[in-house]
Amino acid sequence: MENLKIHCFPDKILRQKTEKVTRIDNTVRELSEKMLEIMKEASGIGLASNQVGKLLRVAVIGNLPDILDEPLILINPEINDFEDWTTQDEGCLSFPGVSTAVRRRVKVYATFWNLKEEEMKIEARGILARAIQHELDHLDGILFPDHLSFLSRQLLLQKYRRRKKKAPSF
Ligand code: ZN
């Protein structure tokens, strides 16, 4: 597999919906391996395939040592049920340098395939539930500023654009 890198907003691929994985083959295995590496390198908590330029329904979650012994590889994940609401600060590897409070469900019940094509169930709360919702959004082309009010979204995007401009360009 070619070298993958994180695509940042406003890259159009972040708005594309990913396609369901029909079977676990080497492409899916290699992609999830690469995504784990990239997530680790970037010190992120989660990463979805369209963030690295691929359009398969694959996401990874990790770097949560108190909650997960091993990173999660989520293939064809779906949220089946949820409970309550909470608002917490949240950022995204595709929006480096900015974060804001986002309203999400406190608890989610999700299903997904693991790499053995076994159907897995997970009951998650707190930051893990938040990560699952954030990554599933990505897989459907939804980005975290979409959850904000018009004004908060404008402020966040303004901050993001200003921040990008400060970086040296070559
Ligand atoms: Zn993200």
Short mmCIF file of C-alpha atoms and ligand atoms in Angstrom, two decimals:
data_model
loop_
_atom_site.label_atom_id
_atom_site.label_comp_id
_atom_site.label_asym_id
_atom_site.label_seq_id
_atom_site.Cartn_x
_atom_site.Cartn_y
_atom_site.Cartn_z
CA MET A 1 0.00 0.00 0.00
CA GLU A 2 1.27 3.45 -0.89
CA ASN A 3 2.19 5.92 1.79
CA LEU A 4 -0.88 7.34 3.45
CA LYS A 5 -1.15 10.70 5.11
CA ILE A 6 -3.80 12.59 6.99
CA HIS A 7 -6.02 14.74 4.79
CA CYS A 8 -7.02 18.03 6.40
CA PHE A 9 -10.10 20.20 6.00
CA PRO A 10 -11.20 21.44 3.44
CA ASP A 11 -10.01 18.37 1.47
CA LYS A 12 -13.11 17.09 -0.37
CA ILE A 13 -12.54 13.46 0.50
CA LEU A 14 -13.59 14.26 4.07
CA ARG A 15 -17.09 14.92 2.72
CA GLN A 16 -17.33 11.62 0.87
CA LYS A 17 -19.20 8.67 2.32
CA THR A 18 -17.24 5.48 2.74
CA GLU A 19 -18.33 2.14 1.31
CA LYS A 20 -19.20 -0.95 3.29
CA VAL A 21 -16.51 -3.63 3.45
CA THR A 22 -17.89 -6.79 1.85
CA ARG A 23 -15.06 -9.05 2.95
CA ILE A 24 -11.87 -8.74 4.94
CA ASP A 25 -8.98 -9.05 2.53
CA ASN A 26 -5.37 -7.85 2.52
CA THR A 27 -6.42 -4.36 1.47
CA VAL A 28 -8.57 -4.01 4.59
CA ARG A 29 -5.93 -5.58 6.83
CA GLU A 30 -3.14 -3.35 5.47
CA LEU A 31 -5.32 -0.27 5.61
CA SER A 32 -6.21 -0.82 9.28
CA GLU A 33 -2.55 -1.49 10.16
CA LYS A 34 -1.49 1.73 8.45
CA MET A 35 -4.27 3.68 10.11
CA LEU A 36 -3.19 2.44 13.56
CA GLU A 37 0.37 3.59 12.81
CA ILE A 38 -0.73 7.01 11.57
CA MET A 39 -3.06 7.51 14.54
CA LYS A 40 -0.28 6.59 16.96
CA GLU A 41 2.21 8.88 15.24
CA ALA A 42 -0.26 11.77 15.34
CA SER A 43 -1.18 11.00 18.99
CA GLY A 44 -4.83 10.84 18.00
CA ILE A 45 -7.60 8.87 19.67
CA GLY A 46 -9.29 7.87 16.44
CA LEU A 47 -8.98 7.88 12.69
CA ALA A 48 -11.38 7.11 9.84
CA SER A 49 -10.39 5.82 6.40
CA ASN A 50 -11.41 8.92 4.44
CA GLN A 51 -9.05 10.94 6.64
CA VAL A 52 -6.20 9.01 5.01
CA GLY A 53 -7.72 9.18 1.53
CA LYS A 54 -9.52 5.82 1.42
CA LEU A 55 -13.24 5.25 1.15
CA LEU A 56 -13.86 2.05 3.07
CA ARG A 57 -16.02 1.78 6.16
CA VAL A 58 -13.03 1.30 8.47
CA ALA A 59 -12.07 3.31 11.55
CA VAL A 60 -9.60 2.82 14.38
CA ILE A 61 -9.67 4.02 17.98
CA GLY A 62 -6.79 3.84 20.44
CA ASN A 63 -4.37 5.73 22.68
CA LEU A 64 -6.83 5.36 25.56
CA PRO A 65 -4.72 3.29 27.96
CA ASP A 66 -7.15 3.51 30.87
CA ILE A 67 -10.06 2.28 28.75
CA LEU A 68 -8.68 0.05 26.00
CA ASP A 69 -6.01 -2.62 26.41
CA GLU A 70 -5.67 -2.79 22.66
CA PRO A 71 -6.75 -0.40 19.93
CA LEU A 72 -10.12 -1.05 18.31
CA ILE A 73 -10.38 -1.72 14.60
CA LEU A 74 -13.95 -1.02 13.57
CA ILE A 75 -15.09 -2.44 10.27
CA ASN A 76 -18.59 -1.56 9.10
CA PRO A 77 -19.44 -0.01 12.47
CA GLU A 78 -23.01 0.99 13.25
CA ILE A 79 -24.50 2.68 16.30
CA ASN A 80 -27.69 0.84 17.24
CA ASP A 81 -28.74 2.71 20.34
CA PHE A 82 -27.66 5.59 22.56
CA GLU A 83 -28.48 7.34 25.82
CA ASP A 84 -28.38 10.91 27.18
CA TRP A 85 -26.41 13.93 26.05
CA THR A 86 -23.15 15.55 27.14
CA THR A 87 -21.03 18.46 25.94
CA GLN A 88 -17.23 18.15 25.98
CA ASP A 89 -14.25 19.62 24.17
CA GLU A 90 -13.33 17.80 21.02
CA GLY A 91 -10.79 18.13 18.22
CA CYS A 92 -10.00 16.28 15.00
CA LEU A 93 -6.78 15.19 13.27
CA SER A 94 -8.16 16.75 10.07
CA PHE A 95 -8.54 20.14 11.84
CA PRO A 96 -5.12 20.51 13.47
CA GLY A 97 -4.85 23.18 16.12
CA VAL A 98 -8.50 23.82 16.95
CA SER A 99 -11.01 22.26 19.30
CA THR A 100 -14.39 23.17 20.68
CA ALA A 101 -17.26 21.92 22.82
CA VAL A 102 -19.46 19.43 20.95
CA ARG A 103 -22.72 17.89 22.10
CA ARG A 104 -22.74 14.11 21.82
CA ARG A 105 -24.45 11.07 23.29
CA VAL A 106 -23.09 9.90 26.65
CA LYS A 107 -23.48 6.23 25.90
CA VAL A 108 -23.63 4.26 22.66
CA TYR A 109 -24.27 0.65 21.73
CA ALA A 110 -22.43 -0.25 18.55
CA THR A 111 -21.75 -3.28 16.38
CA PHE A 112 -18.84 -3.83 14.01
CA TRP A 113 -16.72 -6.53 12.39
CA ASN A 114 -13.29 -7.31 13.70
CA LEU A 115 -10.49 -8.40 11.34
CA LYS A 116 -11.71 -12.01 11.62
CA GLU A 117 -15.05 -10.93 10.18
CA GLU A 118 -16.72 -11.70 13.51
CA GLU A 119 -19.61 -9.49 14.52
CA MET A 120 -18.66 -7.65 17.70
CA LYS A 121 -20.79 -5.63 20.11
CA ILE A 122 -19.60 -2.76 22.24
CA GLU A 123 -21.22 -0.70 24.94
CA ALA A 124 -19.26 2.51 25.39
CA ARG A 125 -19.54 5.67 27.46
CA GLY A 126 -17.51 8.81 28.02
CA ILE A 127 -14.55 9.48 25.76
CA LEU A 128 -14.81 6.11 24.01
CA ALA A 129 -18.47 6.75 23.15
CA ARG A 130 -17.47 10.20 21.89
CA ALA A 131 -14.68 8.74 19.73
CA ILE A 132 -17.04 6.16 18.22
CA GLN A 133 -19.57 8.87 17.31
CA HIS A 134 -16.83 11.12 15.87
CA GLU A 135 -15.37 8.32 13.71
CA LEU A 136 -18.76 7.07 12.49
CA ASP A 137 -19.58 10.62 11.47
CA HIS A 138 -16.36 10.71 9.41
CA LEU A 139 -17.36 7.51 7.64
CA ASP A 140 -20.58 9.27 6.56
CA GLY A 141 -18.77 12.46 5.50
CA ILE A 142 -19.83 14.40 8.60
CA LEU A 143 -17.30 16.62 10.39
CA PHE A 144 -17.40 17.80 14.00
CA PRO A 145 -18.13 21.49 13.17
CA ASP A 146 -21.39 20.24 11.57
CA HIS A 147 -22.69 19.73 15.11
CA LEU A 148 -22.17 23.38 16.08
CA SER A 149 -24.48 26.36 15.84
CA PHE A 150 -23.93 28.63 12.84
CA LEU A 151 -22.04 31.19 14.92
CA SER A 152 -19.79 28.72 16.76
CA ARG A 153 -19.00 27.04 13.45
CA GLN A 154 -17.99 30.35 11.85
CA LEU A 155 -15.76 31.17 14.83
CA LEU A 156 -14.09 27.78 14.75
CA LEU A 157 -13.44 27.89 11.00
CA GLN A 158 -12.10 31.42 11.26
CA LYS A 159 -9.69 30.31 13.95
CA TYR A 160 -8.69 27.31 11.85
CA ARG A 161 -8.01 29.40 8.75
CA ARG A 162 -5.98 31.97 10.72
CA ARG A 163 -3.95 29.23 12.26
CA LYS A 164 -3.18 27.69 8.90
CA LYS A 165 -2.02 31.02 7.53
CA LYS A 166 0.55 31.39 10.29
CA ALA A 167 2.38 28.30 9.12
CA PRO A 168 5.33 28.98 6.81
CA SER A 169 4.74 28.07 3.18
CA PHE A 170 7.42 26.82 0.83
ZN ZN B 1 -11.86 13.59 13.18
#
